[in-house]
Structures are given as C-alpha cells and as structure tokens.
mmCIF file of C-alpha atoms and ligand atoms in Angstrom:
data_model
loop_
_atom_site.group_PDB
_atom_site.id
_atom_site.type_symbol
_atom_site.label_atom_id
_atom_site.label_comp_id
_atom_site.label_asym_id
_atom_site.label_seq_id
_atom_site.Cartn_x
_atom_site.Cartn_y
_atom_site.Cartn_z
ATOM 1 C CA UNK F 245 17.296 -13.764 -11.078
ATOM 2 C CA UNK F 246 13.915 -15.412 -10.574
ATOM 3 C CA UNK F 247 12.355 -15.261 -7.133
ATOM 4 C CA UNK F 248 9.231 -17.241 -6.288
ATOM 5 C CA UNK F 249 7.218 -16.376 -3.189
ATOM 6 C CA UNK F 250 4.910 -19.291 -2.425
ATOM 7 C CA UNK F 251 1.942 -18.233 -0.320
ATOM 8 C CA UNK F 252 -1.108 -20.081 0.948
ATOM 9 C CA UNK F 253 -3.371 -18.107 -1.392
ATOM 10 C CA UNK F 254 -1.092 -16.998 -4.236
ATOM 11 C CA UNK F 255 2.210 -17.700 -5.913
ATOM 12 C CA UNK F 256 4.135 -14.543 -6.757
ATOM 13 C CA UNK F 257 7.098 -14.927 -9.101
ATOM 14 C CA UNK F 258 9.317 -12.174 -10.433
ATOM 15 C CA UNK F 259 12.411 -11.313 -12.376
ATOM 16 C CA UNK F 260 14.425 -9.379 -9.787
ATOM 17 C CA UNK F 261 17.770 -7.553 -9.960
ATOM 18 C CA UNK F 262 20.395 -7.374 -7.216
ATOM 19 C CA UNK F 263 19.077 -4.035 -5.934
ATOM 20 C CA UNK F 264 15.627 -5.555 -5.457
ATOM 21 C CA UNK F 265 14.148 -4.000 -8.607
ATOM 22 C CA UNK F 266 11.358 -6.124 -10.057
ATOM 23 C CA UNK F 267 11.623 -6.242 -13.872
ATOM 24 C CA UNK F 268 8.566 -8.382 -14.464
ATOM 25 C CA UNK F 269 6.170 -10.450 -12.401
ATOM 26 C CA UNK F 270 3.727 -13.298 -12.645
ATOM 27 C CA UNK F 271 0.998 -14.099 -10.151
ATOM 28 C CA UNK F 272 -1.284 -17.138 -9.891
ATOM 29 C CA UNK F 273 -3.621 -18.578 -7.306
ATOM 30 C CA UNK F 274 -2.061 -21.364 -5.233
ATOM 31 C CA UNK F 275 -3.651 -24.729 -6.084
ATOM 32 C CA UNK F 276 -5.057 -26.421 -2.987
ATOM 33 C CA UNK F 277 -5.739 -29.944 -4.228
ATOM 34 C CA UNK F 278 -2.382 -31.718 -4.352
ATOM 35 C CA UNK F 279 1.372 -31.408 -4.223
ATOM 36 C CA UNK F 280 1.577 -32.185 -7.967
ATOM 37 C CA UNK F 281 -0.695 -29.214 -8.694
ATOM 38 C CA UNK F 282 1.414 -26.880 -6.551
ATOM 39 C CA UNK F 283 4.657 -27.992 -8.210
ATOM 40 C CA UNK F 284 3.083 -27.625 -11.679
ATOM 41 C CA UNK F 285 1.957 -24.081 -10.835
ATOM 42 C CA UNK F 286 5.458 -23.237 -9.559
ATOM 43 C CA UNK F 287 7.055 -24.606 -12.732
ATOM 44 C CA UNK F 288 4.640 -22.609 -14.900
ATOM 45 C CA UNK F 289 5.450 -19.427 -12.976
ATOM 46 C CA UNK F 290 9.195 -19.907 -13.590
ATOM 47 C CA UNK F 291 8.619 -20.894 -17.240
ATOM 48 C CA UNK F 292 6.761 -17.635 -17.936
ATOM 49 C CA UNK F 293 9.662 -15.517 -16.651
ATOM 50 C CA UNK F 294 12.563 -17.621 -17.875
ATOM 51 C CA UNK F 295 14.921 -15.837 -20.240
ATOM 52 C CA UNK F 296 18.580 -16.095 -21.132
ATOM 53 C CA UNK F 297 19.973 -13.756 -18.473
ATOM 54 C CA UNK F 298 18.375 -15.689 -15.603
ATOM 55 C CA UNK F 299 21.244 -17.334 -13.706
ATOM 56 C CA UNK F 300 19.505 -18.869 -10.672
ATOM 57 C CA UNK F 301 16.124 -19.455 -9.054
ATOM 58 C CA UNK F 302 15.172 -18.834 -5.432
ATOM 59 C CA UNK F 303 12.053 -20.012 -3.595
ATOM 60 C CA UNK F 304 10.440 -18.697 -0.425
ATOM 61 C CA UNK F 305 8.122 -21.368 0.875
ATOM 62 C CA UNK F 306 5.811 -21.561 3.935
ATOM 63 C CA UNK F 307 7.315 -24.788 5.170
ATOM 64 C CA UNK F 308 9.743 -26.276 7.620
ATOM 65 C CA UNK F 309 12.944 -27.098 5.698
ATOM 66 C CA UNK F 310 15.391 -29.830 6.640
ATOM 67 C CA UNK F 311 18.454 -27.921 7.864
ATOM 68 C CA UNK F 312 20.891 -30.131 5.928
ATOM 69 C CA UNK F 313 19.053 -31.331 2.805
ATOM 70 C CA UNK F 314 16.718 -28.289 2.382
ATOM 71 C CA UNK F 315 13.818 -30.661 1.676
ATOM 72 C CA UNK F 316 10.443 -29.008 2.432
ATOM 73 C CA UNK F 317 9.159 -31.212 5.251
ATOM 74 C CA UNK F 318 5.624 -29.982 5.819
ATOM 75 C CA UNK F 319 3.861 -26.740 4.999
ATOM 76 C CA UNK F 320 1.276 -25.331 7.392
ATOM 77 C CA UNK F 321 -1.211 -24.198 4.747
ATOM 78 C CA UNK F 322 -0.183 -26.110 1.609
ATOM 79 C CA UNK F 323 -0.440 -29.758 0.505
ATOM 80 C CA UNK F 324 3.333 -30.348 0.610
ATOM 81 C CA UNK F 325 5.146 -33.183 2.347
ATOM 82 C CA UNK F 326 8.820 -34.126 1.971
ATOM 83 C CA UNK F 327 9.206 -32.178 -1.262
ATOM 84 C CA UNK F 328 12.723 -31.708 -2.649
ATOM 85 C CA UNK F 329 11.895 -28.617 -4.696
ATOM 86 C CA UNK F 330 15.579 -27.730 -5.109
ATOM 87 C CA UNK F 331 16.412 -31.040 -6.822
ATOM 88 C CA UNK F 332 13.243 -30.842 -8.907
ATOM 89 C CA UNK F 333 13.850 -27.293 -10.166
ATOM 90 C CA UNK F 334 17.569 -27.871 -10.728
ATOM 91 C CA UNK F 335 16.797 -30.813 -12.960
ATOM 92 C CA UNK F 336 13.923 -29.154 -14.749
ATOM 93 C CA UNK F 337 15.596 -25.786 -15.455
ATOM 94 C CA UNK F 338 19.319 -26.644 -15.296
ATOM 95 C CA UNK F 339 20.081 -23.674 -13.019
ATOM 96 C CA UNK F 340 21.358 -23.232 -9.456
ATOM 97 C CA UNK F 341 18.400 -23.230 -7.058
ATOM 98 C CA UNK F 342 18.044 -21.869 -3.513
ATOM 99 C CA UNK F 343 15.211 -22.240 -1.034
ATOM 100 C CA UNK F 344 14.293 -20.588 2.239
ATOM 101 C CA UNK F 345 11.334 -20.467 4.561
ATOM 102 C CA UNK F 346 9.126 -17.594 3.309
ATOM 103 C CA UNK F 347 9.273 -15.562 6.506
ATOM 104 C CA UNK F 348 13.070 -15.949 6.618
ATOM 105 C CA UNK F 349 13.197 -14.749 3.007
ATOM 106 C CA UNK F 350 11.132 -11.665 3.897
ATOM 107 C CA UNK F 351 13.445 -10.941 6.844
ATOM 108 C CA UNK F 352 16.460 -11.290 4.533
ATOM 109 C CA UNK F 353 14.954 -8.767 2.108
ATOM 110 C CA UNK F 354 14.112 -6.225 4.822
ATOM 111 C CA UNK F 355 17.597 -6.625 6.293
ATOM 112 C CA UNK F 356 19.487 -6.195 2.998
ATOM 113 C CA UNK F 357 17.242 -3.695 1.238
ATOM 114 C CA UNK F 358 14.532 -2.449 3.596
ATOM 115 C CA UNK F 359 13.929 -1.216 7.140
ATOM 116 C CA UNK F 360 16.793 -3.283 8.624
ATOM 117 C CA UNK F 361 19.689 -1.962 6.541
ATOM 118 C CA UNK F 362 22.922 -1.654 8.521
ATOM 119 C CA UNK F 363 21.634 -3.535 11.582
ATOM 120 C CA UNK F 364 23.321 -6.743 12.834
ATOM 121 C CA UNK F 365 20.507 -8.122 14.977
ATOM 122 C CA UNK F 366 16.849 -7.883 14.045
ATOM 123 C CA UNK F 367 13.602 -9.714 14.236
ATOM 124 C CA UNK F 368 10.862 -9.509 11.647
ATOM 125 C CA UNK F 369 7.242 -10.498 12.120
ATOM 126 C CA UNK F 370 4.898 -10.782 9.148
ATOM 127 C CA UNK F 371 1.305 -10.350 10.270
ATOM 128 C CA UNK F 372 -1.079 -11.828 7.735
ATOM 129 C CA UNK F 373 -3.622 -14.615 8.009
ATOM 130 C CA UNK F 374 -1.060 -16.018 10.437
ATOM 131 C CA UNK F 375 2.153 -14.686 11.911
ATOM 132 C CA UNK F 376 5.514 -15.532 10.356
ATOM 133 C CA UNK F 377 8.893 -14.711 11.806
ATOM 134 C CA UNK F 378 12.502 -14.349 10.741
ATOM 135 C CA UNK F 379 15.707 -13.442 12.537
ATOM 136 C CA UNK F 380 19.048 -11.898 11.707
ATOM 137 C CA UNK F 381 21.561 -12.714 14.455
ATOM 138 C CA UNK F 382 25.138 -11.442 14.577
ATOM 139 C CA UNK F 383 24.938 -10.275 10.969
ATOM 140 C CA UNK F 384 23.593 -13.540 9.562
ATOM 141 C CA UNK F 385 20.153 -14.749 8.578
ATOM 142 C CA UNK F 386 19.061 -17.509 10.947
ATOM 143 C CA UNK F 387 18.235 -20.368 8.575
ATOM 144 C CA UNK F 388 16.303 -22.607 10.948
ATOM 145 C CA UNK F 389 12.546 -22.704 11.275
ATOM 146 C CA UNK F 390 11.839 -19.667 13.429
ATOM 147 C CA UNK F 391 8.103 -20.120 13.983
ATOM 148 C CA UNK F 392 7.778 -16.991 16.076
ATOM 149 C CA UNK F 393 4.007 -16.978 15.515
ATOM 150 C CA UNK F 394 3.556 -20.173 17.484
ATOM 151 C CA UNK F 395 4.285 -18.930 20.974
ATOM 152 C CA UNK F 396 1.555 -18.823 23.617
ATOM 153 C CA UNK F 397 0.276 -15.335 24.403
ATOM 154 C CA UNK F 398 -2.984 -16.474 26.032
ATOM 155 C CA UNK F 399 -3.047 -19.680 28.054
ATOM 156 C CA UNK F 400 -6.030 -21.844 27.012
ATOM 157 C CA UNK F 401 -6.859 -19.333 24.268
ATOM 158 C CA UNK F 402 -8.561 -20.079 20.933
ATOM 159 C CA UNK F 403 -7.226 -23.039 18.921
ATOM 160 C CA UNK F 404 -4.389 -22.263 16.515
ATOM 161 C CA UNK F 405 -4.780 -22.835 12.765
ATOM 162 C CA UNK F 406 -3.438 -25.011 9.962
ATOM 163 C CA UNK F 407 -1.526 -28.021 11.186
ATOM 164 C CA UNK F 408 -0.892 -26.479 14.610
ATOM 165 C CA UNK F 409 -2.731 -28.072 17.547
ATOM 166 C CA UNK F 410 -1.726 -25.393 20.070
ATOM 167 C CA UNK F 411 -3.950 -22.785 21.735
ATOM 168 C CA UNK F 412 -3.712 -19.014 22.217
ATOM 169 C CA UNK F 413 -0.704 -18.688 19.906
ATOM 170 C CA UNK F 414 0.378 -15.300 18.574
ATOM 171 C CA UNK F 415 -0.682 -16.635 15.138
ATOM 172 C CA UNK F 416 -4.375 -16.435 16.061
ATOM 173 C CA UNK F 417 -4.201 -13.662 18.680
ATOM 174 C CA UNK F 418 -2.348 -10.924 16.764
ATOM 175 C CA UNK F 419 -2.973 -11.508 13.066
ATOM 176 C CA UNK F 420 -5.525 -10.740 10.392
ATOM 177 C CA UNK F 421 -7.388 -13.767 11.768
ATOM 178 C CA UNK F 422 -7.617 -12.095 15.199
ATOM 179 C CA UNK F 423 -8.879 -8.879 13.588
ATOM 180 C CA UNK F 424 -11.481 -10.848 11.609
ATOM 181 C CA UNK F 425 -12.665 -12.478 14.835
ATOM 182 C CA UNK F 426 -12.943 -9.127 16.627
ATOM 183 C CA UNK F 427 -14.836 -7.677 13.644
ATOM 184 C CA UNK F 428 -17.326 -10.556 13.662
ATOM 185 C CA UNK F 429 -17.939 -10.061 17.384
ATOM 186 C CA UNK F 430 -18.599 -6.360 16.930
ATOM 187 C CA UNK F 431 -20.331 -6.160 13.556
ATOM 188 C CA UNK F 432 -21.709 -9.609 12.695
ATOM 189 C CA UNK F 433 -20.779 -12.745 10.765
ATOM 190 C CA UNK F 434 -19.802 -11.078 7.485
ATOM 191 C CA UNK F 435 -17.475 -8.466 8.958
ATOM 192 C CA UNK F 436 -13.712 -8.625 8.362
ATOM 193 C CA UNK F 437 -10.596 -7.151 9.889
ATOM 194 C CA UNK F 438 -10.498 -4.566 7.108
ATOM 195 C CA UNK F 439 -13.813 -3.165 8.319
ATOM 196 C CA UNK F 440 -12.441 -3.058 11.879
ATOM 197 C CA UNK F 441 -9.432 -1.044 10.667
ATOM 198 C CA UNK F 442 -11.664 1.238 8.610
ATOM 199 C CA UNK F 443 -13.932 1.924 11.618
ATOM 200 C CA UNK F 444 -10.913 2.549 13.855
ATOM 201 C CA UNK F 445 -9.494 5.050 11.367
ATOM 202 C CA UNK F 446 -12.891 6.724 11.339
ATOM 203 C CA UNK F 447 -12.603 7.258 15.113
ATOM 204 C CA UNK F 448 -14.734 4.336 16.401
ATOM 205 C CA UNK F 449 -13.514 3.893 19.996
ATOM 206 C CA UNK F 450 -14.510 0.225 20.267
ATOM 207 C CA UNK F 451 -12.645 -0.640 17.076
ATOM 208 C CA UNK F 452 -9.570 1.270 18.240
ATOM 209 C CA UNK F 453 -9.639 -0.597 21.556
ATOM 210 C CA UNK F 454 -9.845 -4.005 19.857
ATOM 211 C CA UNK F 455 -6.849 -3.228 17.631
ATOM 212 C CA UNK F 456 -4.922 -1.816 20.589
ATOM 213 C CA UNK F 457 -5.667 -5.057 22.477
ATOM 214 C CA UNK F 458 -4.228 -7.037 19.554
ATOM 215 C CA UNK F 459 -1.170 -4.757 19.664
ATOM 216 C CA UNK F 460 -0.856 -5.351 23.414
ATOM 217 C CA UNK F 461 -0.660 -9.148 22.946
ATOM 218 C CA UNK F 462 1.742 -8.692 20.043
ATOM 219 C CA UNK F 463 3.915 -6.374 22.120
ATOM 220 C CA UNK F 464 3.983 -8.859 24.992
ATOM 221 C CA UNK F 465 5.397 -11.447 22.610
ATOM 222 C CA UNK F 466 7.855 -8.939 21.121
ATOM 223 C CA UNK F 467 9.099 -7.993 24.602
ATOM 224 C CA UNK F 468 9.576 -11.691 25.337
ATOM 225 C CA UNK F 469 11.469 -12.191 22.055
ATOM 226 C CA UNK F 470 13.607 -9.164 22.923
ATOM 227 C CA UNK F 471 14.563 -10.865 26.193
ATOM 228 C CA UNK F 472 15.689 -13.950 24.253
ATOM 229 C CA UNK F 473 17.311 -12.547 21.095
ATOM 230 C CA UNK F 474 18.227 -8.971 22.059
ATOM 231 C CA UNK F 475 17.390 -7.439 18.645
ATOM 232 C CA UNK F 476 18.213 -3.787 17.935
ATOM 233 C CA UNK F 477 15.132 -3.561 15.801
ATOM 234 C CA UNK F 478 11.805 -5.315 15.292
ATOM 235 C CA UNK F 479 10.204 -4.979 11.844
ATOM 236 C CA UNK F 480 6.471 -5.478 11.341
ATOM 237 C CA UNK F 481 5.271 -6.509 7.887
ATOM 238 C CA UNK F 482 2.540 -8.593 6.302
ATOM 239 C CA UNK F 483 -0.859 -7.556 4.974
ATOM 240 C CA UNK F 484 -2.460 -7.003 8.370
ATOM 241 C CA UNK F 485 0.676 -5.309 9.719
ATOM 242 C CA UNK F 486 0.647 -2.828 6.832
ATOM 243 C CA UNK F 487 -3.097 -2.185 6.936
ATOM 244 C CA UNK F 488 -3.328 -1.657 10.713
ATOM 245 C CA UNK F 489 -0.155 0.442 11.012
ATOM 246 C CA UNK F 490 -0.003 2.715 14.048
ATOM 247 C CA UNK F 491 -3.333 1.337 15.390
ATOM 248 C CA UNK F 492 -1.466 -1.830 16.417
ATOM 249 C CA UNK F 493 2.143 -0.658 16.471
ATOM 250 C CA UNK F 494 1.614 1.994 19.164
ATOM 251 C CA UNK F 495 0.251 -0.334 21.823
ATOM 252 C CA UNK F 496 2.685 -3.064 20.709
ATOM 253 C CA UNK F 497 5.653 -0.807 21.472
ATOM 254 C CA UNK F 498 4.282 0.117 24.914
ATOM 255 C CA UNK F 499 3.704 -3.544 25.797
ATOM 256 C CA UNK F 500 7.065 -4.656 24.383
ATOM 257 C CA UNK F 501 8.977 -2.103 26.451
ATOM 258 C CA UNK F 502 6.880 -3.034 29.497
ATOM 259 C CA UNK F 503 7.973 -6.685 29.211
ATOM 260 C CA UNK F 504 11.552 -6.183 28.005
ATOM 261 C CA UNK F 505 14.531 -6.162 30.328
ATOM 262 C CA UNK F 506 16.832 -3.167 30.390
ATOM 263 C CA UNK F 507 18.168 -1.571 28.251
ATOM 264 C CA UNK F 508 15.580 -2.777 25.672
ATOM 265 C CA UNK F 509 12.819 -1.426 27.945
ATOM 266 C CA UNK F 510 13.906 2.018 26.723
ATOM 267 C CA UNK F 511 15.774 1.372 23.491
ATOM 268 C CA UNK F 512 13.753 -1.303 21.650
ATOM 269 C CA UNK F 513 12.385 -0.021 18.351
ATOM 270 C CA UNK F 514 9.473 -1.401 16.320
ATOM 271 C CA UNK F 515 9.246 -0.134 12.745
ATOM 272 C CA UNK F 516 7.046 -0.914 9.737
ATOM 273 C CA UNK F 517 8.529 -2.997 6.914
ATOM 274 C CA UNK F 518 9.612 -0.976 3.875
ATOM 275 C CA UNK F 519 9.293 -3.465 1.032
ATOM 276 C CA UNK F 520 5.551 -4.006 1.352
ATOM 277 C CA UNK F 521 3.928 -7.025 -0.260
ATOM 278 C CA UNK F 522 7.076 -7.705 -2.324
ATOM 279 C CA UNK F 523 9.364 -8.519 0.629
ATOM 280 C CA UNK F 524 8.892 -12.278 0.209
ATOM 281 C CA UNK F 525 9.468 -12.129 -3.552
ATOM 282 C CA UNK F 526 12.588 -9.972 -3.267
ATOM 283 C CA UNK F 527 13.864 -12.195 -0.433
ATOM 284 C CA UNK F 528 13.413 -15.316 -2.566
ATOM 285 C CA UNK F 529 15.455 -13.668 -5.321
ATOM 286 C CA UNK F 530 18.173 -12.730 -2.784
ATOM 287 C CA UNK F 531 18.321 -16.428 -1.833
ATOM 288 C CA UNK F 532 18.989 -17.133 -5.533
ATOM 289 C CA UNK F 533 21.804 -14.529 -5.573
ATOM 290 C CA UNK F 534 23.281 -16.184 -2.456
ATOM 291 C CA UNK F 535 23.323 -19.563 -4.176
ATOM 292 C CA UNK F 536 24.859 -18.080 -7.314
ATOM 293 C CA UNK F 537 27.568 -16.296 -5.293
ATOM 294 C CA UNK F 538 28.381 -19.536 -3.481
ATOM 295 C CA UNK F 539 28.573 -21.643 -6.662
ATOM 296 C CA UNK F 540 30.136 -18.927 -8.850
HETATM 297 ZN ZN1 ZN G 15 0.188 -22.392 16.595
#
C-alpha cells in the first residue's frame, strides 16, 4: 500500500504493509508556489514507489476535508484550495484512493499500531511547528476536522499562524513555534527551540522553566479536552513533542489533572507517541487499507 504524508515542509511517501512496516520510502520538499506544483510533487512521489503489488493509495493532508465529498477545502500551510485529490489520483493511477486529515491519520496509526492499542477513546496531539489533533471516540476515528490546536489558552495572546486569525491559540503557545519564541527571548534572534531543549537538558533552570510553562498551557488545554471528550489516554507526538519529552510532559500532566473533572483528575494519562516521525505516513497507508477493505 502507498501512504503519502503531506507536510508543510516535506512530502513523505512510503510503501507500507498492514503491520505498519515501511518497505521503501521517498521524501521530497513540499513546493510552496502553487497547487499544480504540489500535485505534481505528490504524483511523482507515488510514481517512484508504484509497483504491481500496490493495491491502493492513502493521503494524509494538512487540510480541512469536506465530510461528504472528501475534497480538500483549504490547507493552513499549503497552496491548496478545493482540491479533489481522490478523484485526481484515482484517474491518474487507476487504484482505490483514500484521504484523511494528516493529524487524524497520525491518530489512526497510533491507535492501531502505537501507544493507543486496545483503547476505545483517545486523543492525540502532534506538537510541531503548529499543533494538530486527532480523536478516537467509541472505537472509531473521528473523521471531521478536529483542529484541537486552535483553542484559546491565553486570551489576547500572540497572533496565531497560517490562515488562522485567532490569538493565543494552543498552536502558537505550546508548539515548536512557542519554544522558538522563548529561545529568542532568552538567547537572541538566532536561537531556536532545539537550543532551549538542549540547555534545559543541560540543567539550565531558566530553560527548564520556559518549557514547563509551555507544558502548563498544554496541560490546561488537555484537561479541558478531557472534560469534553473523556479520553482514557492522551498521546503526544510531533517533532517538538518528541524532542522536549518529559520537560513538557511532566508539567502538562500536572496541569491537565488540575483542570480535569473527576475521575480524570486522578486517572488521565498522557503518554509519548510510539511511531515517531512515521506516524503520519503509516496512518495514510492505513487509510488506504480502509478504502481497500471497503471496496474489496
Ligand atoms: Zn489558531
């Protein structure tokens, strides 16, 4: 099965088996100029991996999808508007094609093959440049646009990013972007979140406090989500989530339990994702298996 994880900076495609094993992979930078360029890069990525045994293609895409038609309405960080990628790829490659929001695809992968195995209700947050979210509710992936990163955690806070005109959203308060901002404040214009994490690991108290403060805002949001969705488990993934680890997760758990109603105030668990940077790719391939199972 071919899975294609479409990110704002790179397109990651892979030949993936049902157990999530990646047989081969192809990675290219995401074109920024136009929709035509993005679609051409996606087609090339599939072309490279296409072989006889491939039975379906699945895409994970950072976009709002029409619930009925699955047309990609508008991506936050990509030049895509009203793109029917499913129809395009079906025609071009003559195979069944599935599509899912990228964060939903990552949640699907962690649920089926990663940290969420065996759980019926979970919430996944991918902390990267922004914050993506996905939900499994009553043993099913929620297929709507769960933009869990765009909730207010600081009233009148810094402006959000991409096409979002909100302020103080989780997306800019508890992401790699937030860590970059803290690093610049502490160490100057060229500093990044990676330096902040490095300093914190080296025992720098100020750096540890800044990351704990990010975790505190994140945990406040997680506690609020727990009060809405009642998940058994919250999974943290994404590049920043992986890199910061316990430096953010510890204070996030304290804050989440502080804000959550009982019994989640004692039972709520927050765990790191298990599939690493490949969660989105594996999830996209699982979407392809879903489509194949439905048509087969
Ligand atoms: Zn926002």
